[in-house]
Coordinates of C-alpha atoms in Angstrom, one line a residue:
Chain A
M1 CA -20.2 22.5 -32.4
A2 CA -17.0 21.3 -31.5
R3 CA -14.6 21.2 -34.4
T4 CA -10.9 19.4 -34.7
T5 CA -7.6 20.0 -36.1
G6 CA -6.3 18.6 -39.2
N7 CA -8.9 18.9 -42.1
G8 CA -12.0 19.0 -39.3
G9 CA -15.2 17.7 -38.1
E10 CA -15.9 14.0 -40.1
D11 CA -12.5 13.3 -42.0
E12 CA -10.9 12.6 -38.3
R13 CA -13.5 10.2 -37.3
V14 CA -11.1 6.8 -36.9
A15 CA -13.7 4.0 -35.9
G16 CA -17.5 4.2 -35.2
G17 CA -19.6 5.8 -32.8
G18 CA -17.8 9.2 -33.4
L19 CA -14.4 7.8 -32.1
L20 CA -12.1 10.7 -33.2
H21 CA -8.4 10.4 -33.8
R22 CA -6.4 10.4 -30.5
R23 CA -4.7 13.1 -31.3
A24 CA -7.5 15.5 -32.3
F25 CA -8.2 18.4 -30.2
L26 CA -10.6 20.9 -29.7
A27 CA -9.7 24.2 -31.4
T28 CA -12.4 26.6 -29.6
G29 CA -15.2 26.7 -27.8
A30 CA -14.1 25.6 -24.6
L31 CA -12.7 29.0 -22.8
S32 CA -16.2 31.0 -23.3
M33 CA -18.4 28.0 -21.8
G34 CA -16.0 28.1 -19.1
A35 CA -15.8 31.5 -18.3
L36 CA -19.4 31.6 -15.8
G37 CA -17.2 32.2 -12.2
T38 CA -16.0 34.7 -10.1
I39 CA -14.5 36.4 -13.9
A40 CA -17.7 36.6 -15.1
R41 CA -19.7 38.8 -11.7
G42 CA -16.9 42.1 -12.3
G43 CA -16.9 44.7 -10.2
T44 CA -15.8 43.1 -6.4
P45 CA -12.7 41.0 -5.7
P46 CA -13.8 37.3 -5.2
A47 CA -13.9 36.6 -1.2
S48 CA -10.7 34.6 -1.2
M49 CA -8.9 38.0 -2.3
A50 CA -10.6 40.1 0.1
A51 CA -8.9 38.5 3.9
P52 CA -6.1 36.7 4.3
G53 CA -6.1 32.4 3.6
G54 CA -5.8 29.9 6.4
P55 CA -2.5 29.3 8.4
L56 CA 0.2 26.6 7.8
S57 CA -0.7 22.9 8.6
G58 CA 2.2 20.1 9.5
Y59 CA 0.3 17.6 7.5
G60 CA -1.9 18.9 5.2
A61 CA -5.5 17.9 4.3
R62 CA -6.8 18.3 1.3
A63 CA -9.6 20.8 -0.1
S64 CA -13.2 20.2 1.7
A65 CA -14.9 20.2 -1.7
S66 CA -13.2 17.2 -2.5
D67 CA -14.0 15.0 1.4
T68 CA -16.6 13.6 -0.8
I69 CA -14.4 11.1 -2.6
Q70 CA -13.7 8.6 0.1
R71 CA -12.9 4.9 -0.6
R72 CA -16.0 2.6 -1.6
L73 CA -16.4 0.7 2.0
P74 CA -18.9 -2.7 1.9
A75 CA -22.7 -2.3 2.0
R76 CA -22.2 -4.7 5.1
I77 CA -19.7 -6.1 7.4
D78 CA -20.3 -9.2 9.5
F79 CA -16.5 -9.2 11.4
P80 CA -15.6 -5.3 11.1
G81 CA -11.5 -6.0 10.0
T82 CA -11.7 -8.3 7.4
G83 CA -13.1 -7.4 3.9
S84 CA -12.0 -4.4 1.5
S85 CA -12.8 -1.3 0.7
R86 CA -12.4 0.2 -3.1
T87 CA -10.3 2.9 -4.5
P88 CA -12.4 5.5 -6.2
L89 CA -11.1 4.9 -9.7
D90 CA -13.8 7.1 -11.2
R91 CA -13.3 9.6 -9.1
L92 CA -8.8 10.7 -10.0
E93 CA -7.2 11.4 -12.8
G94 CA -3.6 10.7 -13.5
T95 CA -1.9 7.2 -12.4
I96 CA -1.2 8.2 -8.9
T97 CA -3.9 6.7 -5.9
P98 CA -3.9 9.0 -3.1
N99 CA -2.0 6.8 -0.1
G100 CA -5.8 8.0 2.0
L101 CA -7.4 6.5 -1.6
H102 CA -5.2 3.1 -1.5
F103 CA -7.4 -0.3 -1.6
E104 CA -7.4 -2.2 1.1
R105 CA -7.8 -5.3 2.0
H106 CA -7.1 -7.0 5.4
H107 CA -8.0 -10.3 7.1
N108 CA -7.8 -9.8 10.7
G109 CA -7.6 -5.6 11.0
I110 CA -4.8 -3.0 10.7
P111 CA -2.6 -4.0 13.6
D112 CA -0.6 -1.6 15.4
I113 CA 3.2 -1.8 15.3
D114 CA 5.4 -0.3 17.0
P115 CA 8.1 0.0 13.9
L116 CA 10.7 0.3 16.8
A117 CA 10.2 -2.6 18.2
H118 CA 9.5 -5.2 14.7
D119 CA 11.7 -7.0 13.1
V120 CA 12.1 -9.9 9.9
L121 CA 13.2 -12.7 10.8
V122 CA 15.1 -14.6 7.4
H123 CA 15.3 -18.4 7.8
G124 CA 14.5 -22.0 6.8
L125 CA 16.7 -22.7 3.7
V126 CA 19.7 -21.0 4.6
Q127 CA 23.5 -20.6 5.7
R128 CA 22.6 -17.4 8.5
P129 CA 19.2 -17.2 9.4
L130 CA 19.3 -13.4 10.2
V131 CA 17.3 -11.0 11.8
F132 CA 16.6 -6.9 10.6
R133 CA 15.3 -5.0 12.3
Y134 CA 13.2 -1.7 10.9
E135 CA 15.8 0.9 11.3
D136 CA 18.5 -1.5 9.6
L137 CA 16.8 -1.8 6.9
L138 CA 16.7 1.7 6.5
R139 CA 20.6 1.9 6.3
Y140 CA 20.1 -0.5 3.3
P141 CA 20.5 0.7 -0.5
M142 CA 17.1 1.8 -1.2
E143 CA 15.0 2.0 -5.2
S144 CA 11.8 3.6 -6.3
R145 CA 9.0 2.2 -8.3
I146 CA 5.8 2.7 -9.6
L147 CA 3.9 -0.5 -9.4
F148 CA 0.3 -1.1 -10.1
L149 CA -1.1 -3.5 -7.1
E150 CA -4.2 -5.1 -7.5
C151 CA -6.2 -8.1 -5.2
S152 CA -7.1 -11.1 -7.7
G153 CA -10.2 -10.9 -7.1
N154 CA -10.3 -7.7 -8.1
S155 CA -13.7 -7.2 -11.1
G156 CA -15.4 -10.5 -9.0
A157 CA -18.9 -8.6 -10.1
L158 CA -18.7 -9.6 -13.7
N159 CA -19.3 -13.0 -12.5
A160 CA -22.9 -11.5 -12.1
V161 CA -25.1 -13.0 -14.3
K162 CA -26.7 -9.5 -14.5
P163 CA -24.6 -7.0 -14.8
A164 CA -24.3 -5.1 -11.6
Q165 CA -25.1 -1.6 -11.6
V166 CA -22.5 0.0 -9.5
D167 CA -19.6 2.5 -10.4
A168 CA -16.7 2.1 -11.4
G169 CA -15.0 2.2 -8.1
R170 CA -17.0 -0.6 -6.8
L171 CA -16.6 -2.8 -9.6
N172 CA -12.3 -2.6 -10.4
G173 CA -11.4 -0.7 -7.0
L174 CA -8.9 -3.3 -5.6
L175 CA -6.7 -1.3 -7.7
S176 CA -4.3 1.1 -6.6
C177 CA -0.8 2.5 -8.8
A178 CA 2.1 4.4 -6.2
E179 CA 5.2 4.7 -5.7
W180 CA 6.6 2.3 -3.7
T181 CA 10.4 2.4 -2.1
G182 CA 12.2 0.2 -0.3
V183 CA 15.5 -2.9 -0.4
R184 CA 15.3 -5.7 -2.7
L185 CA 14.3 -8.3 -1.3
S186 CA 17.1 -9.7 -3.1
T187 CA 19.8 -8.0 -1.1
L188 CA 18.4 -9.9 1.8
L189 CA 18.5 -13.3 0.8
D190 CA 22.4 -12.9 -0.6
E191 CA 22.9 -11.6 2.6
A192 CA 21.2 -14.6 4.6
G193 CA 22.9 -16.7 1.6
L194 CA 20.4 -19.7 0.0
L195 CA 21.0 -23.3 -0.2
P196 CA 20.7 -25.3 -3.1
E197 CA 17.4 -26.8 -2.3
A198 CA 15.8 -23.5 -1.9
R199 CA 12.9 -22.9 -4.5
W200 CA 10.5 -20.8 -2.6
V201 CA 9.9 -18.1 0.2
Q202 CA 7.0 -18.3 3.2
A203 CA 6.4 -14.5 4.0
E204 CA 4.0 -13.9 6.9
G205 CA 2.7 -10.9 8.3
A206 CA 2.1 -9.2 12.0
D207 CA -1.6 -8.9 12.1
A208 CA -4.4 -11.1 13.7
S209 CA -4.7 -13.1 11.2
G210 CA -1.4 -14.9 10.3
H211 CA -1.2 -14.2 6.6
V212 CA 1.0 -16.2 5.0
R213 CA 1.7 -16.6 1.8
S214 CA 4.3 -19.1 -0.3
I215 CA 6.3 -17.6 -3.1
P216 CA 8.2 -18.7 -6.2
L217 CA 11.3 -18.0 -5.4
D218 CA 12.7 -16.6 -8.9
L219 CA 9.6 -13.8 -8.3
C220 CA 11.1 -12.9 -5.3
L221 CA 14.6 -12.8 -6.7
D222 CA 13.6 -10.6 -9.5
D223 CA 12.0 -7.5 -8.4
A224 CA 10.2 -7.8 -5.4
L225 CA 10.7 -5.1 -2.5
I226 CA 10.2 -4.6 0.7
A227 CA 8.7 -1.7 1.3
L228 CA 8.9 1.0 3.4
F229 CA 7.8 4.6 1.5
Q230 CA 4.6 4.6 0.0
N231 CA 4.2 7.6 -2.6
G232 CA 7.1 9.3 0.0
E233 CA 6.0 8.9 2.9
P234 CA 6.3 5.9 5.0
I235 CA 4.0 3.6 4.1
R236 CA 0.0 3.6 5.6
P237 CA -1.2 1.6 8.3
E238 CA -3.8 -0.2 6.0
Q239 CA -1.0 -1.1 3.6
G240 CA 1.5 -2.4 5.9
F241 CA 3.1 -0.2 8.2
P242 CA 6.3 -0.6 8.7
M243 CA 6.9 -2.9 6.2
R244 CA 5.4 -4.8 3.5
L245 CA 6.4 -7.0 0.6
F246 CA 5.2 -5.8 -2.9
L247 CA 5.7 -8.0 -5.7
P248 CA 5.3 -6.0 -9.0
G249 CA 3.3 -7.9 -11.4
I250 CA 1.9 -10.2 -9.1
E251 CA -1.7 -11.2 -7.5
G252 CA -1.8 -8.6 -4.5
N253 CA -2.6 -10.8 -1.5
A254 CA 0.8 -12.0 -1.9
S255 CA 2.9 -8.8 -1.2
V256 CA 2.4 -9.1 2.1
K257 CA 1.7 -6.5 4.8
W258 CA 3.2 -6.6 8.2
L259 CA 6.1 -8.3 6.9
R260 CA 7.8 -10.2 10.0
R261 CA 8.6 -13.6 8.5
L262 CA 10.3 -15.2 5.7
K263 CA 11.0 -18.8 4.9
L264 CA 12.7 -20.6 2.5
M265 CA 10.9 -23.3 1.7
A266 CA 12.2 -26.5 -0.9
K267 CA 8.5 -26.7 -1.7
P268 CA 5.3 -24.5 -0.3
A269 CA 3.2 -24.9 2.3
Y270 CA 0.2 -25.0 0.8
S271 CA -1.6 -23.0 3.2
R272 CA -5.1 -21.9 2.9
E273 CA -4.6 -18.4 1.0
E274 CA -3.4 -20.4 -1.3
T275 CA -5.4 -23.4 -2.2
S276 CA -8.6 -23.1 -0.4
K277 CA -8.5 -19.5 -1.3
Y278 CA -6.5 -17.5 -3.8
S279 CA -6.9 -20.6 -6.3
D280 CA -8.7 -20.9 -9.7
L281 CA -11.8 -23.2 -10.4
L282 CA -11.9 -24.1 -13.8
R283 CA -15.3 -26.1 -15.7
D284 CA -13.8 -29.3 -15.3
G285 CA -13.4 -29.1 -11.6
R286 CA -9.6 -29.6 -11.5
A287 CA -8.0 -25.9 -10.0
E288 CA -5.0 -23.7 -10.8
L289 CA -2.7 -22.9 -8.2
F290 CA -0.5 -19.7 -7.7
S291 CA -2.1 -18.7 -10.7
L292 CA 0.2 -15.4 -9.2
R293 CA 0.7 -12.9 -12.3
M294 CA -2.0 -10.6 -13.0
G295 CA -3.4 -10.0 -16.7
V296 CA -3.8 -7.2 -19.5
K297 CA -6.4 -5.2 -18.4
S298 CA -8.8 -2.0 -18.7
V299 CA -11.5 -0.1 -17.9
I300 CA -13.0 3.2 -19.1
L301 CA -13.8 5.6 -16.3
K302 CA -14.4 8.8 -18.0
P303 CA -17.6 7.9 -18.9
S304 CA -18.9 5.6 -16.1
L305 CA -21.5 4.7 -14.3
G306 CA -22.3 7.7 -12.7
L307 CA -20.3 10.3 -14.7
D308 CA -22.9 11.1 -17.1
L309 CA -22.7 13.0 -20.4
R310 CA -23.9 16.3 -20.1
G311 CA -24.9 16.5 -23.6
P312 CA -23.8 15.2 -26.8
G313 CA -20.9 17.1 -28.4
Y314 CA -17.2 16.5 -27.5
Q315 CA -16.3 14.0 -25.1
E316 CA -12.6 13.0 -23.8
I317 CA -13.4 8.9 -23.0
S318 CA -10.8 8.1 -20.6
G319 CA -9.4 5.2 -18.5
L320 CA -6.3 3.1 -17.1
A321 CA -4.8 0.1 -18.4
W322 CA -2.5 -2.7 -16.8
T323 CA -0.7 -5.6 -17.1
G324 CA 1.6 -8.2 -15.1
R325 CA 3.9 -8.7 -17.4
G326 CA 5.6 -5.0 -17.9
R327 CA 4.1 -2.3 -20.5
I328 CA 1.0 -1.8 -22.5
R329 CA 1.3 -1.5 -26.0
S330 CA -1.6 -0.5 -27.0
V331 CA -5.6 0.2 -25.9
E332 CA -8.4 0.4 -28.5
V333 CA -11.6 1.8 -27.5
S334 CA -15.1 1.3 -29.6
A335 CA -18.1 3.5 -28.7
D336 CA -20.0 1.4 -30.9
G337 CA -19.9 -2.6 -28.8
G338 CA -17.1 -3.9 -30.4
K339 CA -18.3 -3.5 -34.0
S340 CA -15.0 -1.0 -34.4
W341 CA -12.5 0.1 -32.8
A342 CA -9.7 3.3 -32.2
E343 CA -6.4 3.4 -30.8
A344 CA -6.2 5.8 -27.7
A345 CA -3.5 8.0 -27.3
L346 CA -1.2 6.8 -23.8
T347 CA 0.0 9.1 -21.4
E348 CA 3.6 8.8 -20.5
P349 CA 5.4 8.0 -19.1
V350 CA 3.9 4.7 -19.6
L351 CA 6.4 1.9 -17.6
S352 CA 6.3 -1.6 -16.7
K353 CA 3.9 -3.1 -14.5
A354 CA 2.3 0.4 -13.4
L355 CA -1.1 1.9 -14.6
T356 CA -0.9 3.8 -17.5
R357 CA -3.8 5.8 -18.7
F358 CA -5.9 5.8 -21.9
R359 CA -7.4 9.2 -23.6
I360 CA -9.5 9.6 -27.1
P361 CA -11.7 11.6 -28.1
W362 CA -15.5 11.0 -29.2
Q363 CA -17.5 13.2 -31.0
W364 CA -21.1 11.7 -29.3
D365 CA -24.1 12.6 -31.8
G366 CA -26.5 11.4 -28.5
G367 CA -27.3 8.4 -29.2
P368 CA -26.9 5.5 -27.7
A369 CA -23.3 4.1 -27.2
T370 CA -22.0 1.1 -26.5
L371 CA -18.1 1.9 -25.0
M372 CA -15.4 -1.0 -24.4
S373 CA -11.3 -1.0 -23.9
R374 CA -9.2 -3.7 -25.2
A375 CA -5.7 -3.6 -24.1
T376 CA -2.6 -5.3 -25.1
D377 CA 0.7 -5.8 -23.2
E378 CA 4.2 -5.8 -24.9
T379 CA 4.4 -9.7 -24.8
G380 CA 1.0 -9.7 -27.4
A381 CA -1.6 -10.7 -24.7
T382 CA -4.3 -8.8 -25.4
Q383 CA -8.4 -8.9 -23.4
P384 CA -10.5 -11.9 -23.6
L385 CA -14.4 -11.7 -24.0
R386 CA -16.0 -12.1 -21.5
A387 CA -17.9 -14.9 -22.6
D388 CA -14.4 -16.4 -23.4
W389 CA -13.3 -15.7 -19.9
L390 CA -16.7 -17.2 -18.1
A391 CA -16.4 -20.5 -20.2
K392 CA -12.7 -21.0 -18.6
Y393 CA -13.9 -21.3 -15.1
A394 CA -16.6 -23.1 -12.9
P395 CA -19.3 -21.0 -11.7
G396 CA -18.7 -18.2 -8.7
Q397 CA -14.6 -18.4 -9.7
G398 CA -14.3 -14.6 -9.6
Y399 CA -10.2 -14.1 -9.2
H400 CA -8.4 -13.1 -12.3
N401 CA -11.4 -11.2 -14.4
N402 CA -9.7 -9.6 -16.8
S403 CA -12.5 -9.6 -19.5
I404 CA -13.4 -6.9 -21.3
Q405 CA -15.9 -4.1 -19.9
S406 CA -18.1 -1.8 -21.3
W407 CA -20.3 0.7 -20.9
H408 CA -23.7 1.6 -21.8
V409 CA -25.2 5.3 -22.7
D410 CA -28.0 6.5 -23.2
A411 CA -29.9 9.3 -24.9
A412 CA -30.4 10.6 -22.2
G413 CA -26.9 10.2 -21.7
R414 CA -26.5 8.5 -18.4
V415 CA -24.2 5.5 -18.1
S416 CA -25.0 1.8 -17.5
H417 CA -23.3 -1.4 -17.0
I418 CA -23.6 -3.3 -19.2
Y419 CA -22.5 -6.7 -21.1
A420 CA -21.0 -6.5 -24.5
Chain B
M1 CA 39.7 -8.5 -1.7
P2 CA 37.9 -4.9 -1.7
D3 CA 34.3 -6.4 -1.0
L4 CA 35.0 -7.9 1.9
R5 CA 37.0 -5.4 3.7
R6 CA 34.5 -3.1 3.1
A7 CA 31.5 -5.6 3.9
T8 CA 34.1 -6.7 7.1
L9 CA 34.0 -2.3 7.7
L10 CA 30.1 -2.7 7.3
L11 CA 29.5 -5.5 9.6
A12 CA 31.6 -4.2 12.1
A13 CA 29.3 -0.4 11.9
G14 CA 26.3 -2.9 12.1
L15 CA 27.3 -4.0 15.4
L16 CA 28.6 -0.7 17.3
A17 CA 25.1 -0.3 15.8
A18 CA 23.2 -3.7 17.9
S19 CA 25.5 -2.4 20.9
A20 CA 23.7 0.7 21.4
L21 CA 19.9 -0.5 21.2
S22 CA 18.1 -0.3 24.6
A23 CA 18.0 -3.4 26.9
A24 CA 13.5 -3.5 25.6
S25 CA 14.7 -4.4 22.0
L26 CA 17.2 -6.9 22.4
G27 CA 15.0 -8.2 24.1
A28 CA 13.2 -10.7 21.8
P29 CA 14.1 -14.1 22.1
I30 CA 15.2 -14.6 18.9
L31 CA 18.2 -12.2 18.5
S32 CA 21.4 -13.8 19.6
T33 CA 24.2 -11.7 21.4
P34 CA 26.2 -10.0 18.4
A35 CA 29.4 -11.6 19.5
S36 CA 28.0 -15.1 18.6
G37 CA 27.2 -13.8 14.5
T38 CA 31.1 -14.1 13.1
P39 CA 29.8 -17.0 10.8
A40 CA 27.5 -13.8 8.6
L41 CA 30.6 -13.4 6.2
G42 CA 31.8 -15.4 4.0
G43 CA 29.3 -16.9 2.2
P44 CA 28.8 -17.7 -1.4
A45 CA 27.3 -14.9 -3.0
L46 CA 23.4 -16.0 -5.9
S47 CA 25.3 -16.6 -8.4
A48 CA 24.5 -14.0 -11.2
P49 CA 22.0 -15.9 -13.5
T50 CA 19.9 -16.1 -10.9
L51 CA 18.6 -12.4 -10.2
G52 CA 16.5 -11.2 -13.1
G53 CA 16.2 -7.6 -13.7
S54 CA 19.4 -5.5 -12.4
A55 CA 21.2 -7.4 -9.7
P56 CA 20.9 -6.0 -6.3
A57 CA 22.1 -4.1 -4.1
A58 CA 25.1 -4.9 -1.7
G59 CA 24.0 -4.0 1.5
P60 CA 25.8 -3.4 4.3
R61 CA 25.5 -6.3 5.8
L62 CA 23.4 -5.3 9.3
G63 CA 21.3 -8.6 9.7
R64 CA 22.0 -10.3 12.7
P65 CA 22.3 -13.8 13.1
A66 CA 19.4 -15.4 14.8
T67 CA 19.2 -18.9 17.3
P68 CA 17.7 -21.5 16.7
A69 CA 15.1 -21.5 19.1
G70 CA 14.3 -17.7 18.2
I71 CA 13.4 -18.9 15.3
A72 CA 11.8 -22.0 17.1
A73 CA 9.2 -19.6 18.8
I74 CA 8.4 -17.6 16.1
D75 CA 8.2 -20.0 12.9
I76 CA 4.3 -21.6 13.9
S77 CA 4.3 -22.2 10.2
I78 CA 3.4 -25.7 8.9
G79 CA 4.0 -27.9 6.1
A80 CA 1.4 -29.9 3.8
D81 CA 3.7 -32.6 5.1
G82 CA 3.2 -31.5 8.8
A83 CA 6.1 -30.7 8.9
G84 CA 6.7 -28.3 12.4
L85 CA 3.5 -30.2 13.9
P86 CA 3.7 -29.7 17.5
K87 CA 3.6 -32.6 20.6
G88 CA -0.2 -32.8 21.7
S89 CA -3.0 -34.4 20.6
G90 CA -7.2 -33.7 20.0
S91 CA -10.3 -36.7 19.3
V92 CA -13.2 -35.8 17.3
A93 CA -15.5 -35.9 21.4
E94 CA -12.8 -33.1 22.6
G95 CA -13.0 -31.6 19.1
R96 CA -16.7 -30.9 19.0
V97 CA -16.2 -29.9 22.8
S98 CA -14.6 -27.0 21.1
F99 CA -16.3 -26.6 18.7
A100 CA -19.5 -26.0 20.1
A101 CA -17.4 -23.5 22.2
R102 CA -14.8 -21.8 19.9
C103 CA -16.4 -21.8 16.3
L104 CA -20.0 -22.7 16.0
A105 CA -21.2 -19.8 16.4
C106 CA -20.4 -18.1 13.4
H107 CA -19.8 -21.1 11.3
G108 CA -22.9 -23.2 12.3
E109 CA -23.8 -26.3 12.8
A110 CA -21.0 -28.9 12.0
G111 CA -19.8 -26.1 10.4
L112 CA -21.9 -26.0 7.6
G113 CA -21.2 -22.2 6.9
P114 CA -23.6 -20.0 5.3
D115 CA -25.5 -22.6 4.0
G116 CA -26.5 -24.0 7.5
G117 CA -27.5 -19.8 8.1
A118 CA -24.6 -19.0 9.8
V119 CA -21.9 -15.9 8.4
A120 CA -18.5 -17.6 8.4
D121 CA -17.0 -19.5 5.9
R122 CA -18.4 -23.3 5.5
L123 CA -15.8 -25.9 6.5
T124 CA -17.3 -29.0 5.9
G125 CA -19.9 -31.1 3.2
G126 CA -19.1 -30.6 -0.7
V127 CA -17.9 -34.0 -0.7
G128 CA -17.9 -35.1 -4.9
T129 CA -19.5 -31.5 -5.9
I130 CA -15.8 -29.6 -7.0
A131 CA -16.2 -30.9 -11.0
S132 CA -20.2 -30.5 -11.0
P133 CA -22.1 -27.1 -12.1
R134 CA -22.6 -26.1 -8.6
P135 CA -19.3 -27.0 -6.8
I136 CA -19.6 -27.3 -2.9
R137 CA -16.1 -25.4 -1.5
S138 CA -15.4 -26.9 1.9
V139 CA -12.5 -27.6 3.6
A140 CA -13.1 -31.1 2.9
S141 CA -14.5 -31.1 -0.3
Y142 CA -11.2 -28.9 -1.8
W143 CA -8.8 -28.2 1.0
P144 CA -5.6 -30.6 -0.7
Y145 CA -3.4 -31.2 2.5
A146 CA -5.0 -31.8 5.8
P147 CA -2.0 -29.7 7.7
P148 CA -2.0 -26.8 6.8
L149 CA -6.0 -26.6 8.5
F150 CA -4.3 -26.8 11.7
D151 CA -1.9 -24.5 10.9
Y152 CA -4.6 -22.1 9.8
I153 CA -7.0 -22.9 13.1
R154 CA -3.5 -21.8 15.5
R155 CA -2.6 -18.9 13.4
A156 CA -5.8 -17.1 12.8
M157 CA -9.0 -18.4 14.1
P158 CA -11.2 -18.0 16.0
L159 CA -11.3 -13.9 14.7
D160 CA -12.2 -12.8 17.9
S161 CA -9.1 -13.9 20.2
P162 CA -6.2 -16.0 17.3
Q163 CA -3.7 -17.9 18.6
S164 CA -5.6 -18.7 22.1
L165 CA -6.3 -22.3 21.1
S166 CA -4.3 -24.9 22.6
D167 CA -2.0 -27.1 20.1
D168 CA -4.4 -30.7 21.7
E169 CA -7.7 -28.0 20.9
V170 CA -6.3 -27.8 17.3
Y171 CA -5.8 -30.9 17.1
G172 CA -9.5 -31.5 18.0
L173 CA -11.3 -29.4 15.8
V174 CA -9.4 -30.9 12.7
A175 CA -10.4 -34.1 13.9
Y176 CA -13.9 -33.1 14.6
L177 CA -14.0 -31.3 11.1
L178 CA -12.9 -33.8 8.9
S179 CA -14.7 -36.5 10.7
V180 CA -18.4 -34.5 10.0
D181 CA -17.1 -35.9 6.0
G182 CA -16.3 -39.1 7.1
I183 CA -12.4 -38.1 6.1
V184 CA -11.0 -39.5 9.5
G185 CA -12.8 -42.0 11.8
R186 CA -15.8 -41.3 14.7
N187 CA -13.2 -41.9 17.4
A188 CA -10.0 -40.6 15.6
R189 CA -7.3 -38.7 17.7
L190 CA -5.1 -36.7 15.7
D191 CA -1.3 -36.0 16.4
A192 CA 1.9 -35.3 14.3
K193 CA 1.9 -38.4 13.0
S194 CA -1.5 -39.2 12.3
L195 CA -2.4 -36.1 10.7
P196 CA 0.0 -36.1 7.2
R197 CA -1.5 -39.1 6.5
V198 CA -4.9 -38.4 6.5
A199 CA -5.9 -38.3 3.0
M200 CA -8.0 -35.3 1.6
P201 CA -11.0 -36.3 -1.3
N202 CA -9.5 -33.1 -3.6
R203 CA -6.3 -34.3 -3.2
G204 CA -5.5 -35.0 -6.8
G205 CA -7.7 -31.8 -8.5
F206 CA -5.1 -29.3 -8.4
V207 CA -2.7 -28.5 -11.2
E208 CA 0.6 -25.8 -11.0
L209 CA 1.2 -22.8 -12.9
I210 CA 5.1 -23.4 -12.3
P211 CA 6.0 -24.1 -16.1
R212 CA 3.7 -21.2 -16.8
Q213 CA 5.6 -18.8 -15.0
F214 CA 2.6 -18.9 -12.6
D215 CA 0.5 -17.0 -15.2
G216 CA -3.2 -18.6 -15.2
N217 CA -4.8 -15.8 -17.2
L218 CA -6.7 -16.4 -19.8
D219 CA -5.2 -14.0 -22.8
R220 CA -5.1 -14.1 -26.1
T221 CA -2.4 -13.1 -28.4
I222 CA -3.6 -10.6 -31.3
R223 CA -3.4 -13.4 -33.8
D224 CA -6.8 -15.3 -32.1
R225 CA -8.9 -12.6 -32.8

């Protein structure tokens, strides 16, 4: 059986269901269990050491054994180029999303844009309407930030009457985190010179949907970027190459990809995407408009559906937490369906408007258990219960669902989605 | 004024770079000739208090002046008040014909969408259901303003051939769709003057989150537990 440091065993238990103190760790035991590979065979060297390996390459590929890690594609696609694919969060570790696994949400396909023929117009309520070429923007001062991006429709399946038996990627994978590098939008707005009446910025993409959103000027002057690089390389076509707007902490739909036009306006345009689509219908029939900020949220990824437990004993529970308002302050985990909670360890650095990895050790006794996580952000906001969330919104309203999620572990170690 | 001098130098560098661009890349109508771009200097910077976080770095000021004609050529957006609506007009009868040819295959008979067995969004019906336990969201029942319908159809529809409809066809389609629920009359003809005057049934159905910093999330504070 696993042992823990300090006083050992029972003294490290900090909540019901076998949750251990977040600083507890295994003293011994894992090495002997893990030593079953090439070393155990003895004698001849492994094949990888007996012949030269593969050649250099211009652009690396991942291990073929990792090829099963794929974006989750929809089962049914009525219109190719529309809809979404999801980041397989449950198959990844750490906090950074590899570029090839960053979720996609397109409204009419991925355009093929020649960067040297692409420019972005800043116009409307400005002193000097200006055109910025892609090549010009590359000469501007840049900044890099690690930031999450979440579609406001993420986790919308939590609306379903019965818990969807799908993995954490399908449930929550309209979510990513990357290092985004680009030019501060405020630098370009400053150059164009704002007129006093300007209050909103309409951003438009050069895709076949002409995707367009009205964004409050305050957000654009705060920390908005025109992103040109994603995890160090030029952003991917499906992320808006050659450039996208990036609004930290704001629903993904507003971070317009393939950006071609920014219009300073006195009022929003109330375009289709910001009224008929990305508005949140309440129980009383009114709908909230411009609910742009993403709320505090967390999800357990290990274990989760599809990642069953292999036997009683020591486990690590880990997952991701984030908030559109700044930093995560704490994540609590329950192993007994919310009766008791213990604080998880947050992996440093805990960055503003980025994904934060949390971990907590767990001594599973082999009985049924219900795992939940609950994040609190630096403003003191914490996640609502699912029932409370549902009580606010009209049936079928699926945006901004940040309610507490639960996984059930049965005696065989199988993990299923549950409403607790 | 060292800042101004520096900006001037950087602007000059930008103009040099501009003159080296290929003819093809300068062919876009949006650009005026760099020589006409002198007003790019001298405007007031944003006042510091309006900037959140750290102040932005001063850029090299490489933006090129855009001409009114160039802007007009790419700004296809329509305001909720109808600003930007083009000339032309279309009637319900004309729109019905266009709908059958360009829209019906995906949006279904009379724009009933999935409720009529089609695959694309529902566009009509459901007026008065928004506050009910089974809200039906369509253009007719939910949209607060009519001009954005023109904006969306013109920029994005039909999916397989966006921006292929004429302005007259778009006016006709808007008229036809709004006529299905009686929002405009059966003999209506819409244009830049009449479309902004169309009263949408759910105009008063929205709450803007400006006072709440665009944050509608149902988060509780620790004290609420």
